Amino acid sequence: MITTIEGGITAPAGFRAAGVHCGIKANPEKLDLALVVSDTPATAAAVFTTNLAVAPPIVVSREHLQASRGQARAVVINSGCANACTGDQGRQVAHLMAAETARAVDCDLEEVLVMSTGVIGVQLDPRTVTQGVIDAADTLAADGHMRAALAIMTTDPFPKERAVEVASPRGTFRVGGICKGSGMIEPRMATMLGVLTCDAAVPAPLLQRALSEVTEHTFNAITVDGECSTNDCVALLANGASGVSLGQADLPLLEDALYEVCRFLATEIVRGGEGATKLVTVHVTGARSYEDAKQAARAIANSLLVKTAIHGGDPNWGRLVAVAGRAGVAFQLSSAAVRIGDVVLFEAGRPYDERAPLAADYLQGKDIAVAVDLGTGGSDEATMWTCDLSKEYVQINAEYRT
Amino acid sequence: MITTIEGGITAPAGFRAAGVHCGIKANPEKLDLALVVSDTPATAAAVFTTNLAVAPPIVVSREHLQASRGQARAVVINSGCANACTGDQGRQVAHLMAAETARAVDCDLEEVLVMSTGVIGVQLDPRTVTQGVIDAADTLAADGHMRAALAIMTTDPFPKERAVEVASPRGTFRVGGICKGSGMIEPRMATMLGVLTCDAAVPAPLLQRALSEVTEHTFNAITVDGECSTNDCVALLANGASGVSLGQADLPLLEDALYEVCRFLATEIVRGGEGATKLVTVHVTGARSYEDAKQAARAIANSLLVKTAIHGGDPNWGRLVAVAGRAGVAFQLSSAAVRIGDVVLFEAGRPYDERAPLAADYLQGKDIAVAVDLGTGGSDEATMWTCDLSKEYVQINAEYRT
């Protein structure tokens, strides 16, 4: 049985967290450096951005995870500066962040993962982050979850955390997590920063398998603006502090627990997307393959015309058909169908535009579901989550640096 | 020598055009049906949408062009209703439009091309369009170019037309054109409606070759919002009324003339894009192939973060690197470069963010050029045109039908 509990990323036993202001952000009230530490050795897994303009912290984290063969003790994260496109100097600072963390929490260098988020192309000041790591290590606490969640935010309107307790025949264990999102959110990778903790003991390869599978259906099934960042990363640490050990046979159990946490966090990212006023669930059915279904759902979820129509409460179902038709997947217009909420507006190639007012009423809500059947007769399906596109998105992103 | 002249689509000899209000649009001052006719038989070529949710008028036009083996006399176009996703009834109305036009201008059914643009999923009233065709045929005029250009507009802020005269060793001939764009503009097809006329005689296969080639670098090199419509179509008629005949050896000459007209019309579509305040030329170099260059240029041109940054005058060059890195093409960060106007902000993997104020000044202009070198050492390149993304785009598309 899986129960939602308080405590976010420090709900699992043996994890401490901290969030401090070290000066990367100008506003002294904004936290800008987070630290998550396992008191004992932990296995680790991670999913990284597929962007080829990959940022130095991601390069460092990937190297460390490989060198440690899936072991980690700490994750250090700064916000306010992505340390991306920063060349050799950026690599040195990312290494420094890891080294200072290893020294402060007394672990091997390779047991530290580094993440950064914020503006691209600006150098991170080495003295500022060094002081931040020292301050964070000094304030690590078993109830530090919310400060860590706050310290990784950029334009996020609210912090995002979640924790669950799993009662199983193997015993009781917990999974917790924090994440940040807001802009540059695209589904082809984790599309954001996320840190997950688990107090079961899980072999590293199994942990990686579970994280990759769950990410595909949660963090990789959301989009705000179709942008894949240079810094995207989700990491998961499992330290065994609960006394529970999970093996191959427990993979479904672990995935269920992770799914519960990650789906909540992923949809929270969409709800908190830049300028978002509605959470939109896009469900595509009647596809020839899961890949086709996901590709069509992604195209719909990224369509400016769909997102603006939903923002305006306009049941412009024709735009859904048009996007499905250009999505690059098998599509049969004469058998296709479109539903907004429970209202069928197009079926078997025939429009029912007279039902548009019903759909318009439904679109006044905050939680919107749209469904498209690709009409191929196939039985594969996929779900994506997105938000509407508002003038506020434009405002936020036209003035991000100024 | 190619000279720009007045007269738009009726500048070439032997073409007449008309634009009328027949009642598809509620506002009686808005023209909503256009007719372009060659007085004598003409060869014809066309490029159609790649969207699988293809609209009935496109189906009819494609069939007619095939049945006539590249002959056409008339193009009939309505605005205000796309006649898309309209099933059997929609097909009947598209056929009716062609049949009424053939009767009114006294040509074969297969010599008529049909286009529609406007809201998807709404039926086109057969009596309304029949009356429109009759009225348009009655008012066909050798100076009807502007009325035709006006009658194909939807949310376009201004009509778009262009004509050139070509003085060549073969003699003097003309090319003219009109188009409409505004929203649902995506580069993978013509992305809009366009009609082109030419008073040289050109064999149909050669005409098609020239149109396809020129479209790739003009109408297929623009984007407003990354949306490929169900109704996109560009058609070109050549009637030989100038007395000039063009053959295989004259292909470059014909392409030059078409390029002159189409590039102007294509960039006019971008300038008149929904909510657009700036024309942005995206130039990608250092690619391993033309396809890679175009794909990267398209990704940048469609990036919400790039388009909003340019709208806000924010020289956020890091977003250009991030998009290039996720574009799915070969990319080498350590050799990549970014230029905004003449200001190099990133080169050989090193940022020059201190030059950002210079780029910010440049971004105050209306005609913006950005360039990205993919850093692969390859010598291929491509250009795309796009516009900035403003709050007005959101406003227009959140309220299109209401």
PDB file of C-alpha atoms in Angstrom, chain A residues 3 23 47 362:
ATOM      1  CA  THR A   3       0.424   6.398   1.288  1.00  0.00           C
ATOM      2  CA  GLY A  23      24.587  35.250  -3.502  1.00  0.00           C
ATOM      3  CA  VAL A  47      18.664  10.465 -16.265  1.00  0.00           C
ATOM      4  CA  TYR A 362     -15.970  22.430 -19.867  1.00  0.00           C
TER       5      TYR A 362
END
